[in-house]
XYZ file of C-alpha atoms in Angstrom:
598
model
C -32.906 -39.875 -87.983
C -34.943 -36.483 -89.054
C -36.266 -34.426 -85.609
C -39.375 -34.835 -86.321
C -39.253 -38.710 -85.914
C -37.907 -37.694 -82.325
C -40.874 -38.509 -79.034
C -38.623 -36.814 -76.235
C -40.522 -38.435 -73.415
C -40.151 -41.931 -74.768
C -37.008 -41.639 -75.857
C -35.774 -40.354 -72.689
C -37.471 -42.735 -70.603
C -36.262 -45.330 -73.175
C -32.775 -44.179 -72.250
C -32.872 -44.596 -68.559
C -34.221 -47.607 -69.082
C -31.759 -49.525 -70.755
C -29.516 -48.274 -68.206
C -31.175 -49.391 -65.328
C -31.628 -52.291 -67.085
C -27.867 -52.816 -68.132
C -26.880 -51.852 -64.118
C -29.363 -54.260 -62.508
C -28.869 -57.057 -65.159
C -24.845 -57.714 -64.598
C -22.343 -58.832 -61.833
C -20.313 -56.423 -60.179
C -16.933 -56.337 -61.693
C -13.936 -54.364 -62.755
C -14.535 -51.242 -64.728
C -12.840 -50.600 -67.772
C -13.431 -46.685 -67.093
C -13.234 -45.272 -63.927
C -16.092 -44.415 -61.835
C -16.624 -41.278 -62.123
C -20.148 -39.144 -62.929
C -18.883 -38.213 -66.020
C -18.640 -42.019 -67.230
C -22.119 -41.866 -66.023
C -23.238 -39.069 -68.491
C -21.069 -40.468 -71.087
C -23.255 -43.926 -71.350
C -26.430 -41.794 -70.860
C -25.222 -39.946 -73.914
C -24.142 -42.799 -76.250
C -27.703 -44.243 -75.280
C -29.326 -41.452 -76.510
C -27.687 -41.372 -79.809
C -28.860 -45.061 -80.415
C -32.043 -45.202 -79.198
C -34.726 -44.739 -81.973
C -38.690 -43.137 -80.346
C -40.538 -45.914 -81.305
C -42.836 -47.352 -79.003
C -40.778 -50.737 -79.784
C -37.656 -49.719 -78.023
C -39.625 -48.118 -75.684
C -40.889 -51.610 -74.669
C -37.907 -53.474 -75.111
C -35.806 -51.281 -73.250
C -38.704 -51.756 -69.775
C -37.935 -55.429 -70.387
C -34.420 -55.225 -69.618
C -35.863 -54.158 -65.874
C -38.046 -56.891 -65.667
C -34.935 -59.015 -65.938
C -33.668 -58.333 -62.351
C -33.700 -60.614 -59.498
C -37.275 -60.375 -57.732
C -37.239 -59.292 -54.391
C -38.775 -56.863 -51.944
C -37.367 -53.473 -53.725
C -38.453 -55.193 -57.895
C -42.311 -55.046 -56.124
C -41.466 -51.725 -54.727
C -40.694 -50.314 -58.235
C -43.062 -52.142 -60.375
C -45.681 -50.924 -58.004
C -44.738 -47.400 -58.109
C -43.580 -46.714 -61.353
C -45.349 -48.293 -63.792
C -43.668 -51.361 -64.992
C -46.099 -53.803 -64.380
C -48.010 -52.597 -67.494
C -44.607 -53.617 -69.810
C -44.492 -56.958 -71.348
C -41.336 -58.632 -71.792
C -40.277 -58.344 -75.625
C -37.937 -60.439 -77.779
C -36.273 -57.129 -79.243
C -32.600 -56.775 -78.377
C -31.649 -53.882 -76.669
C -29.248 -51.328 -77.853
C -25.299 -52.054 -76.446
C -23.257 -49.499 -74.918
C -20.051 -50.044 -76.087
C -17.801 -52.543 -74.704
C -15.987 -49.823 -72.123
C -19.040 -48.741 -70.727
C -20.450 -51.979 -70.212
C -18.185 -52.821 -68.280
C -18.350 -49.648 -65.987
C -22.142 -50.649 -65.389
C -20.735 -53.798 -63.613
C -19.641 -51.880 -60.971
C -22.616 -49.441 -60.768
C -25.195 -52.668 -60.608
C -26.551 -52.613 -57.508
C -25.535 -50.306 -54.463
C -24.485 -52.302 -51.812
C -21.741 -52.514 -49.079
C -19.323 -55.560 -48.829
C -16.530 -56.005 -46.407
C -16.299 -51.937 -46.292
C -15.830 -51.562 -49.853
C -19.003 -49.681 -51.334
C -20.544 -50.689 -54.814
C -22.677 -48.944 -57.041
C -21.168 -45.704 -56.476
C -19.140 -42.514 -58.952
C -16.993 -39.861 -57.924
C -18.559 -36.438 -59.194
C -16.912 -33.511 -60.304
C -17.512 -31.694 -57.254
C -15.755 -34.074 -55.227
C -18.803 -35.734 -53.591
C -19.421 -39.867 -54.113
C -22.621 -40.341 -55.507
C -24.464 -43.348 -55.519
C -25.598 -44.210 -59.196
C -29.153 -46.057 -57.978
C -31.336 -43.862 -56.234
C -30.146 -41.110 -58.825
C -31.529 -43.425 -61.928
C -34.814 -44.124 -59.753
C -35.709 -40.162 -59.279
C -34.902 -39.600 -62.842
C -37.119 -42.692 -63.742
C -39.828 -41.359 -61.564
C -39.282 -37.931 -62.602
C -40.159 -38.896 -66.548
C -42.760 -40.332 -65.401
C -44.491 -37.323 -63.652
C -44.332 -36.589 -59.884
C -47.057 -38.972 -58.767
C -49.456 -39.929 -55.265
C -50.135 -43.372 -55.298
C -52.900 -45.109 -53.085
C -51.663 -47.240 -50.665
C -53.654 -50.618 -50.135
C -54.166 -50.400 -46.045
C -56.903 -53.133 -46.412
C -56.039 -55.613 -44.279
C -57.836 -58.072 -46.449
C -55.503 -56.866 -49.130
C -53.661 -59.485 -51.141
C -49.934 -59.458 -50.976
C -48.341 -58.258 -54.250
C -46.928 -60.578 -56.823
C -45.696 -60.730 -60.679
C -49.620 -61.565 -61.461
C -50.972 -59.093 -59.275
C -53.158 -55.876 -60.880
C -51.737 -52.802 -59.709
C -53.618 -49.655 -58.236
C -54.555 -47.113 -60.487
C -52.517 -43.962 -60.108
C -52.423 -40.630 -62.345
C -49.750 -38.058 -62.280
C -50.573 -35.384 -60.231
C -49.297 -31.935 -59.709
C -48.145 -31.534 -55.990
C -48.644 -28.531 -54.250
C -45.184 -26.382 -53.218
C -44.382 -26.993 -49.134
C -45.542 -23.416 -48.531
C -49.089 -23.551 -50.008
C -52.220 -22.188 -47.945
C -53.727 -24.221 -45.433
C -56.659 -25.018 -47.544
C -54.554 -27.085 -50.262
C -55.861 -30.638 -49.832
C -54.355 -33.543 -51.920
C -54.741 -34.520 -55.403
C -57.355 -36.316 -56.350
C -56.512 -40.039 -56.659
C -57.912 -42.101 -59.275
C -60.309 -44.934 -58.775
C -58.135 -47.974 -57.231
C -58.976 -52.262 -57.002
C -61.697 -52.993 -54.445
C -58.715 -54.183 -51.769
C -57.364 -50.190 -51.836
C -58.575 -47.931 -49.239
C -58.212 -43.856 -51.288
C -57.875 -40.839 -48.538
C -56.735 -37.714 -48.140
C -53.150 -37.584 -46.331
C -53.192 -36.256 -42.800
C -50.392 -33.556 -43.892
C -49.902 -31.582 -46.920
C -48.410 -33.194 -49.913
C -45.124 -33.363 -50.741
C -43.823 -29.890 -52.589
C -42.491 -29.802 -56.263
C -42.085 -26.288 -56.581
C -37.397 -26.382 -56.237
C -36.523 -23.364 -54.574
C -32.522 -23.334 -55.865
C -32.229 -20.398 -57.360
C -29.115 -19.592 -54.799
C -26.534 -21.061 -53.075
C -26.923 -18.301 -50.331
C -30.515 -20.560 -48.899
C -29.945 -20.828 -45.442
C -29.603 -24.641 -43.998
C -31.333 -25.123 -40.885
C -32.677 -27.574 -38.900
C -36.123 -28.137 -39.215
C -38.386 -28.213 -36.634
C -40.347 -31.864 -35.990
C -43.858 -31.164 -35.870
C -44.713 -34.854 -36.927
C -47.452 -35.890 -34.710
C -46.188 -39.297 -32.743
C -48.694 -42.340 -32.066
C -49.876 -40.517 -28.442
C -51.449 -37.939 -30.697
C -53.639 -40.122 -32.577
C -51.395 -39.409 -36.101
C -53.382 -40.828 -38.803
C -51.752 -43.776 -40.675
C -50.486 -42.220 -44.622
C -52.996 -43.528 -47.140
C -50.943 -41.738 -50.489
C -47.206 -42.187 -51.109
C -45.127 -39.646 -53.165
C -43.738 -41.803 -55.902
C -40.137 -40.078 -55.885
C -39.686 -39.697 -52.150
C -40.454 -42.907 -51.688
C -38.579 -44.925 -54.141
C -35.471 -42.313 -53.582
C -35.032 -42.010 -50.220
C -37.995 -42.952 -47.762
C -37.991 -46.531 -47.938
C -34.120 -46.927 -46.970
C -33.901 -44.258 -44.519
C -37.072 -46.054 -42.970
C -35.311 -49.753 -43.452
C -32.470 -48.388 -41.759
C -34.133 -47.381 -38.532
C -35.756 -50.456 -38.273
C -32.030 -52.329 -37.399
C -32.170 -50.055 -34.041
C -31.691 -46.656 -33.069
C -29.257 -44.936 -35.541
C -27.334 -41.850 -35.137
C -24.839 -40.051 -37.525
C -21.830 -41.569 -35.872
C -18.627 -43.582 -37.150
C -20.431 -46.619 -37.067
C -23.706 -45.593 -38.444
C -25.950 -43.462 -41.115
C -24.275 -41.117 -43.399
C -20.845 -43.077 -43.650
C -18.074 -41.734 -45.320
C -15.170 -43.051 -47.373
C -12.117 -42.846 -49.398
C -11.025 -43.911 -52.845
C -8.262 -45.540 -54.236
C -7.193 -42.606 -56.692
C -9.143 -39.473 -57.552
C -8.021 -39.111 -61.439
C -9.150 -43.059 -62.042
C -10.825 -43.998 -59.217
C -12.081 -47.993 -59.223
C -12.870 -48.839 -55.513
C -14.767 -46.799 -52.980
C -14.044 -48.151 -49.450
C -15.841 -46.637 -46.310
C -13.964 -45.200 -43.274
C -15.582 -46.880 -40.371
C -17.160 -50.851 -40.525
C -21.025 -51.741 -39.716
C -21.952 -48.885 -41.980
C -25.621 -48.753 -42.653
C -26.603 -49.057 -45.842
C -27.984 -45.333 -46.275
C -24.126 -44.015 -46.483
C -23.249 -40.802 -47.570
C -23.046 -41.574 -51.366
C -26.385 -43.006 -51.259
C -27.352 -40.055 -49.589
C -26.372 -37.954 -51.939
C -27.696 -40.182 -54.851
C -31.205 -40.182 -53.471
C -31.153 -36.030 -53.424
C -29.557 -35.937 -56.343
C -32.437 -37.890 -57.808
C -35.178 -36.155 -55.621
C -34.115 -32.755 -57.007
C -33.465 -33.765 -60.601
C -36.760 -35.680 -60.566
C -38.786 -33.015 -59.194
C -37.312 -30.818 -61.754
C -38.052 -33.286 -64.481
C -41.691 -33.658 -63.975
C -42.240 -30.215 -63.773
C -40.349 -29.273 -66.866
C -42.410 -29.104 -70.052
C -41.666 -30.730 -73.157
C -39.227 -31.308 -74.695
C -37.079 -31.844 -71.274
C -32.832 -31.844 -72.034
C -31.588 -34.952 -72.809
C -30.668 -36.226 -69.448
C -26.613 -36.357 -70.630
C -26.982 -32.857 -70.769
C -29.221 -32.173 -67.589
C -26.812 -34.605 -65.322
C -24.029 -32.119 -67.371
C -25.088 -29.058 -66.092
C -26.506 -30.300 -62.385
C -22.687 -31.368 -61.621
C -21.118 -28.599 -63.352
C -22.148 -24.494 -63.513
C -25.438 -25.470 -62.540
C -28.971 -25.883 -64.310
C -30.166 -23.525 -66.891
C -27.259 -21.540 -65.616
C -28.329 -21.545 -62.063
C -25.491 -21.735 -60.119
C -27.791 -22.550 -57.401
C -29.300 -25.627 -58.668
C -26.409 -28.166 -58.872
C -24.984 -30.918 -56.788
C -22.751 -28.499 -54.542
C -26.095 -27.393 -52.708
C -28.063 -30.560 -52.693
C -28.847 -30.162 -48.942
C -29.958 -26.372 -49.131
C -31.966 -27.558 -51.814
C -34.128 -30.307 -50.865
C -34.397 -28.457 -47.212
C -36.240 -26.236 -48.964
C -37.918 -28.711 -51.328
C -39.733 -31.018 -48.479
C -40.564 -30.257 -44.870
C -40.481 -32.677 -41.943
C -43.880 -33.794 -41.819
C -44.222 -34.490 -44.768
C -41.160 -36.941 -44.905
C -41.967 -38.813 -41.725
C -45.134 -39.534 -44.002
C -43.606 -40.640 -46.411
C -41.361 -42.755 -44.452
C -44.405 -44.240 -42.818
C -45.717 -44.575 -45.849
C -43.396 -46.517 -47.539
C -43.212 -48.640 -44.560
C -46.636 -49.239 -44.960
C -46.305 -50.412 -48.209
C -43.608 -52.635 -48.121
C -45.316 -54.613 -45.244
C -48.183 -54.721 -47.519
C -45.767 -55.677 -50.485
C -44.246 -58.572 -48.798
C -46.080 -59.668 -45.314
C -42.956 -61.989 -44.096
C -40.491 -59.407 -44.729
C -38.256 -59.932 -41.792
C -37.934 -56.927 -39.814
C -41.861 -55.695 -40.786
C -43.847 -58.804 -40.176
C -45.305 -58.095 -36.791
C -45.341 -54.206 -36.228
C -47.873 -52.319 -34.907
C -48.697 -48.578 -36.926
C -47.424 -47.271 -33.523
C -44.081 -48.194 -34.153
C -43.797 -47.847 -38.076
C -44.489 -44.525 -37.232
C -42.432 -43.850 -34.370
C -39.553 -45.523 -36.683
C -40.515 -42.703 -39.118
C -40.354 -39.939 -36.995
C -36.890 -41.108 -35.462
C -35.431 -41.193 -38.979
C -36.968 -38.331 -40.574
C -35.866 -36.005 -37.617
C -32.186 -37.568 -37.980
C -32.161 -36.824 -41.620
C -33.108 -33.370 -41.065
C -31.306 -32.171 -37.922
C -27.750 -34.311 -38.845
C -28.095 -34.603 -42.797
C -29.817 -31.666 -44.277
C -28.991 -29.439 -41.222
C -24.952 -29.925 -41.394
C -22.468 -28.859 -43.672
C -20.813 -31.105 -46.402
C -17.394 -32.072 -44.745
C -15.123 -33.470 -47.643
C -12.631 -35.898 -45.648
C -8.981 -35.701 -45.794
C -8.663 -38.608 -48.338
C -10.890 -36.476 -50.215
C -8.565 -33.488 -51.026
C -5.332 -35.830 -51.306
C -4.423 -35.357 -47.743
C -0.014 -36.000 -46.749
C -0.177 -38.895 -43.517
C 0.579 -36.554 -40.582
C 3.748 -36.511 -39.089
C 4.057 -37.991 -35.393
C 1.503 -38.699 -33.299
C -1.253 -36.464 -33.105
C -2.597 -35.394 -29.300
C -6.651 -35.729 -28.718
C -9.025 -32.995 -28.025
C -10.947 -32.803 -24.437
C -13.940 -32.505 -25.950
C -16.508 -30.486 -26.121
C -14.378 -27.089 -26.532
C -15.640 -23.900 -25.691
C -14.260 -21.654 -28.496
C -14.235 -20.984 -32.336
C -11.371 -19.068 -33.789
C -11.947 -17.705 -36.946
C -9.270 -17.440 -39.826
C -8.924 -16.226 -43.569
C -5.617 -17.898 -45.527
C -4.479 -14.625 -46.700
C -2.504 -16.947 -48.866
C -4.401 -18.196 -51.034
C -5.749 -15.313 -51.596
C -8.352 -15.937 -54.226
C -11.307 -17.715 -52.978
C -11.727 -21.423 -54.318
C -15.158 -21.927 -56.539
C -14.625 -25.591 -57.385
C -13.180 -28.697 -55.349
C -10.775 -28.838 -57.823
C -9.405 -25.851 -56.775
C -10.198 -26.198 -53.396
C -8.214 -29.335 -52.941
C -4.937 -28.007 -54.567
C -5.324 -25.132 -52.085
C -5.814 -27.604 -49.056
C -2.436 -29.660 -50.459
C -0.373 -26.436 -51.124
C -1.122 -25.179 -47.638
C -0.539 -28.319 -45.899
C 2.849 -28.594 -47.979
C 3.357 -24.964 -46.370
C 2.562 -25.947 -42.993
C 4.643 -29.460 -42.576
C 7.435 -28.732 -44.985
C 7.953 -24.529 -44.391
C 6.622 -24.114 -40.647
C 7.599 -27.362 -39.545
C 4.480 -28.746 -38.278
C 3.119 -31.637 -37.914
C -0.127 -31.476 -40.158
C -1.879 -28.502 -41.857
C -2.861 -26.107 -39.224
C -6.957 -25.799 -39.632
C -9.807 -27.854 -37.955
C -11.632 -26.753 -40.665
C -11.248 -24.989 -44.231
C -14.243 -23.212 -45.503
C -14.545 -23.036 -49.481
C -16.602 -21.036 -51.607
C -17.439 -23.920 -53.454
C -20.328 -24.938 -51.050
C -17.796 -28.160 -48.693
C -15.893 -27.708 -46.215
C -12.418 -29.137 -45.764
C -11.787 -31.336 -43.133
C -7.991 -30.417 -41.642
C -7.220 -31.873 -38.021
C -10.791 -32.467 -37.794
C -13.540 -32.580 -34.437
C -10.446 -34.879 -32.694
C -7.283 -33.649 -33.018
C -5.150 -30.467 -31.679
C -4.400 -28.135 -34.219
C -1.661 -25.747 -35.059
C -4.014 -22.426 -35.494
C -3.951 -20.436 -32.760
C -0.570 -20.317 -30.769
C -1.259 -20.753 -27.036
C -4.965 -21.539 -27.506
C -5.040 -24.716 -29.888
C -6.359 -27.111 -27.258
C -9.277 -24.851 -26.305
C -10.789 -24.466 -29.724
C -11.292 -25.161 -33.144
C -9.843 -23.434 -35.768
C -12.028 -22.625 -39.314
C -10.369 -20.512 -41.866
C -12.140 -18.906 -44.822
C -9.989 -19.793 -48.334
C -9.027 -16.142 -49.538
C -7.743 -12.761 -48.345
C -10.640 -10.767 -46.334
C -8.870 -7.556 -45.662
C -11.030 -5.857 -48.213
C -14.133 -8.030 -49.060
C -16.183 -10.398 -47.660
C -16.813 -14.317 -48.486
C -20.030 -15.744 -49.472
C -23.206 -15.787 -47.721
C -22.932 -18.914 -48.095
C -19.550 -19.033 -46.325
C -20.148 -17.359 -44.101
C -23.548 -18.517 -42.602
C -21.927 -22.679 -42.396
C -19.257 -20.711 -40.033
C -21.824 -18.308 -38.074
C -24.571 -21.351 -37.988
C -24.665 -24.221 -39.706
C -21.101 -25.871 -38.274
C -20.809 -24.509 -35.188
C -24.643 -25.752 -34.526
C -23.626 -29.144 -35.822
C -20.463 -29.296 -33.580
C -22.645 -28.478 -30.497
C -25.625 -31.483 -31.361
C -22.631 -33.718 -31.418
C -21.362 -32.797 -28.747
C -17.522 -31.964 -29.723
C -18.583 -27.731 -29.234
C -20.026 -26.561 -25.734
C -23.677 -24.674 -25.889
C -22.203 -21.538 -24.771
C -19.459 -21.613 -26.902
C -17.595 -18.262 -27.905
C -16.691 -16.949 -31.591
C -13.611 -14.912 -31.817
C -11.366 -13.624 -34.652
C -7.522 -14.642 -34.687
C -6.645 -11.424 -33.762
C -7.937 -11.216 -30.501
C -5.352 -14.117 -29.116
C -2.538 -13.495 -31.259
C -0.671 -10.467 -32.769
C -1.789 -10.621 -36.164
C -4.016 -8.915 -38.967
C -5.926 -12.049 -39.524
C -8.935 -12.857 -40.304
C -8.594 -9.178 -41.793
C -9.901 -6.150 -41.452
C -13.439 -6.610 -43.436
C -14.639 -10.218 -42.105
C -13.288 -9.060 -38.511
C -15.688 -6.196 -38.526
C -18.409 -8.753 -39.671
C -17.625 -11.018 -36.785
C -18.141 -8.180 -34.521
C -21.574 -8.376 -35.241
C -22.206 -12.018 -34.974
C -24.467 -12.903 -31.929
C -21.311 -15.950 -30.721
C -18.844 -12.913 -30.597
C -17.058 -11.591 -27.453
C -15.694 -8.377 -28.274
C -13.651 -8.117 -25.100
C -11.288 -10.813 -24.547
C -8.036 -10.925 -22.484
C -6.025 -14.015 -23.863
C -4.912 -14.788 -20.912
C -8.585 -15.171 -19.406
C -9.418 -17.330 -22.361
C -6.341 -19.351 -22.055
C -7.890 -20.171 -18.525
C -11.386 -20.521 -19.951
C -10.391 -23.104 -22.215
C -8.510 -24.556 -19.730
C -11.779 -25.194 -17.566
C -13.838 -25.815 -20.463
C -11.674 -29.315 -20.049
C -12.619 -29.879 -16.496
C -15.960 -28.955 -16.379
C -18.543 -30.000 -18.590
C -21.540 -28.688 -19.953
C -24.931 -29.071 -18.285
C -25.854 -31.135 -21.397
C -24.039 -32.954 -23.345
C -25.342 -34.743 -26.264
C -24.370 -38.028 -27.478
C -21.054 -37.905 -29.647
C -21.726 -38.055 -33.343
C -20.211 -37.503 -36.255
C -21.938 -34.234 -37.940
C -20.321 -35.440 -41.631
């Protein structure tokens, strides 16, 4: 077909259409390719090559949408992004071939069944990724960045497949850090039944901030006003939040109060095999539904959105822009890929303006469907104080924390005997380097051969009973679970039960490791550790050396630590043997509820 033939925009929103479409039309089944994100990229690709820019395919392609099972989430989309304007079409869509069709009946629908988790890819950088929420931002994305009226009439008619829709125009959203006299985009004129105001807080920011891996992750600060302080309802949603992430993270605060623990948001798992991998099942039961893959499908798709409605035409194919965001990076930004998706949408959206959209979408979806059963009945007053619970559990336990990849995750050996329990919270961090490997690891590839070899080194050579490390830091943006937040460790002779050990991957006599490193360590870990309570407040940082005779963590980090706020420079082992020793007996002043900082 000659180039000039070639509309990018349809053709790319053609594209993700007919996978949606393909994903949402069939069963879940067995995969004939294994779920990874490159299987993902590879249908996304073969789409592209067979889909022609005519307006036709454009429309036939939006029916294969329309062909899902109507529900609560069908309104949710067709109301936000533009389907209801697509008639259905007797044009046949394009095929993938017969291999990826059947990897799409896995990827249908995310969804959690007897702990198995559906609907979700391993990436390259070791993370699982569910496949939805990443199609939705990308689907959003094409279609602009977008505020869309909410109907707050109460006299407004519930939503159905013969229902006109709001008007809406694209709109280009201000960056989170714009002066205080930025007001909201102007909204088109809406249906007599739709109320159009300006939002109570800034809108949401498109302007990515990437650029570096070295961003610090913090908590942010709540500054959502609560129902006492007269917080004016949302009357605009954010098309991408909302469809992304707001409207599960709000669903899943609605089942009760939910913190990061074992048994609720953010729930890890473990696959069957890393090279093929085919099923996906999750560590702890009565997982909520917003589990870490879908977590990190809905920023995935937040960021990549974001990025595609402010990218100008022609935008990359999106084979080639999922290519780069979970390889080397975008446009060569080694910043802007999947390794940093926290650091990156902390600094994409602020609190308050995700508790409105969380409201928001709240909002809407009682609106959407008035007998939806755990909506019907709720006063503004507690949609929003649902909103700010969730939003400030996202940021502080989600965005906040470092990336832990579990054991299962690196190709872990079983430990050997029984393994003896922390008295938790501890009152020390004792910082490592491996020495051995000496090169730092820059991929999870790497990282998890180095986790294996040193474990190998540990149980086969020492004669211990697991690798030594709580932790492993990488310089690949994770870090590497070893005994873990629960388990004694072999790190620090004569001082293992009173801390937690972290080693840096790499030899530090000489040089330093990443900023990035290097601030999860100083703040971002041992901050995490503390809100969960498995590290006291008053913890203390010290370097290997200090406890044991030894050159470790070397000579360069060691006179870093020195300067690090945590760090006691004088230290008589024997005192912190005894410290340690009453960190067990006597607990903090404080201590918050046990969670699980993954």
């Amino acid at each position: 077909m000659p180039l000039r033939s070639w509309n990018p925009p349809m053709v790319a929103q053609g594209v993700l259409w007919i996978l949606l479409g393909l994903l949402l039309r069939l069963e879940p089944g067995t995969a004939t390719l294994p779920l990874l994100m490159d299987s993902v990229i590879q249908a996304l690709a073969e789409l592209e090559q067979k889909v022609p820019a005519t307006k036709a395919s454009h429309v036939a392609s939006a029916w294969l949408l329309l062909v899902q099972d109507s529900g609560p989430r069908d309104l949710l989309h067709h109301f936000l992004l533009e389907r209801q304007n697509l008639k259905a079409t007797n044009l046949d869509p394009y095929q993938l071939s017969p291999e990826l069709r059947g990897l799409t009946k896995d990827m249908a629908h995310h969804g959690i069944r007897d702990r198995q988790e559906y609907g979700v890819v391993l990436a390259p950088d070791g993370s699982t990724v569910a496949v939805e929420p990443l199609l939705a931002g990308l689907e959003a994305g094409l279609q602009g960045r977008r505020v869309v009226n909410l109907p707050l009439d109460s006299t407004a008619t519930p939503l159905d497949a013969g229902t006109t829709f709001p008007d809406v125009r694209a709109t280009s959203l201000e960056p989170r850090d714009a002066p205080p006299d930025v007001t909201s985009a102007d909204v088109g004129a809406t249906s007599p039944n739709i109320r159009a105001t300006d939002l109570d807080v800034k809108p949401t920011s498109t302007g990515i901030r990437p650029g570096s891996p070295d961003v610090p992750v913090t908590s942010p600060d709540v500054h959502t006003s609560l129902p006492g302080a007269k917080a004016r309802s949302p009357t605009t949603v954010d098309s991408l939040l909302v469809v992304t992430l707001a409207r599960d993270l709000g669903l899943a605060f609605l089942q009760g109060p939910q913190t990061w623990s074992h048994a609720g948001l953010g729930t890890e798992g473990c696959w069957d095999q890393l090279s093929a991998p085919q099923t996906f099942t999750l560590l702890h039961s009565g997982a909520s539904p917003v589990t870490m893959a879908f977590l990190n499908g809905a920023l995935d798709g937040v960021l990549l959105g974001d990025y595609l409605s402010r990218t100008p035409e022609p935008r990359p194919p999106l084979s080639h822009l999922l290519s780069e965001y979970y390889g080397a990076g975008v446009a060569g930004d080694p910043g802007f890929r999947s390794n940093f998706r926290r650091q990156n949408t902390a600094a994409l959206t602020s609190t308050p303006t995700l508790t409105q959209q969380v409201w928001g979408a709240l909002i809407l979806l009682q609106r959407l469907e008035p007998t939806h059963p755990q909506l019907r009945g709720m006063s503004q007053e507690q949609l929003a104080e649902v909103a700010t619970n969730a939003t400030k559990e996202f940021t502080e336990a989600f965005l906040g924390c470092p990336a832990i990849h579990p054991r299962c995750r690196w190709g872990a050996a079983p430990y050997r005997g029984s393994p003896r329990s922390l008295q938790l919270p501890l009152g020390f961090l004792y910082v490592h380097h491996t020495y051995i490997p000496a090169p730092p690891c820059t991929d999870f590839a790497h990282c998890a051969a180095d986790m294996r070899s040193m474990q190998h080194f540990h149980q086969d050579t020492r004669g211990w009973d697991d690798i030594g490390y709580s932790f492993v830091i990488g310089s690949d943006g994770y870090v590497y679970e070893g005994r873990g937040w629960h388990w004694v460790g072999a790190h620090t002779l004569g001082h293992n039960s009173g801390g937690f050990g972290v080693a840096f991957v790499g030899n530090y006599t000489a040089e330093l490791p990443t900023e990035a490193a290097l601030r999860t360590v100083q703040d971002v870990l041992p901050g995490c550790a503390v809100r969960a309570g498995f590290l006291r407040p008053d913890y203390t940082l010290l370097g290997h050396r200090q406890l044991v005779r030894t050159d470790c963590p070397g000579d360069a980090l060691f006179n870093l630590l020195r300067t690090w706020p945590r760090f006691a420079a004088n230290v008589n082992p024997r005192i912190a043997r005894r410290a340690s020793w009453r960190s067990k007996r006597k607990p903090p002043p404080m201590i918050l509820p046990a969670t699980d900082p993954q």
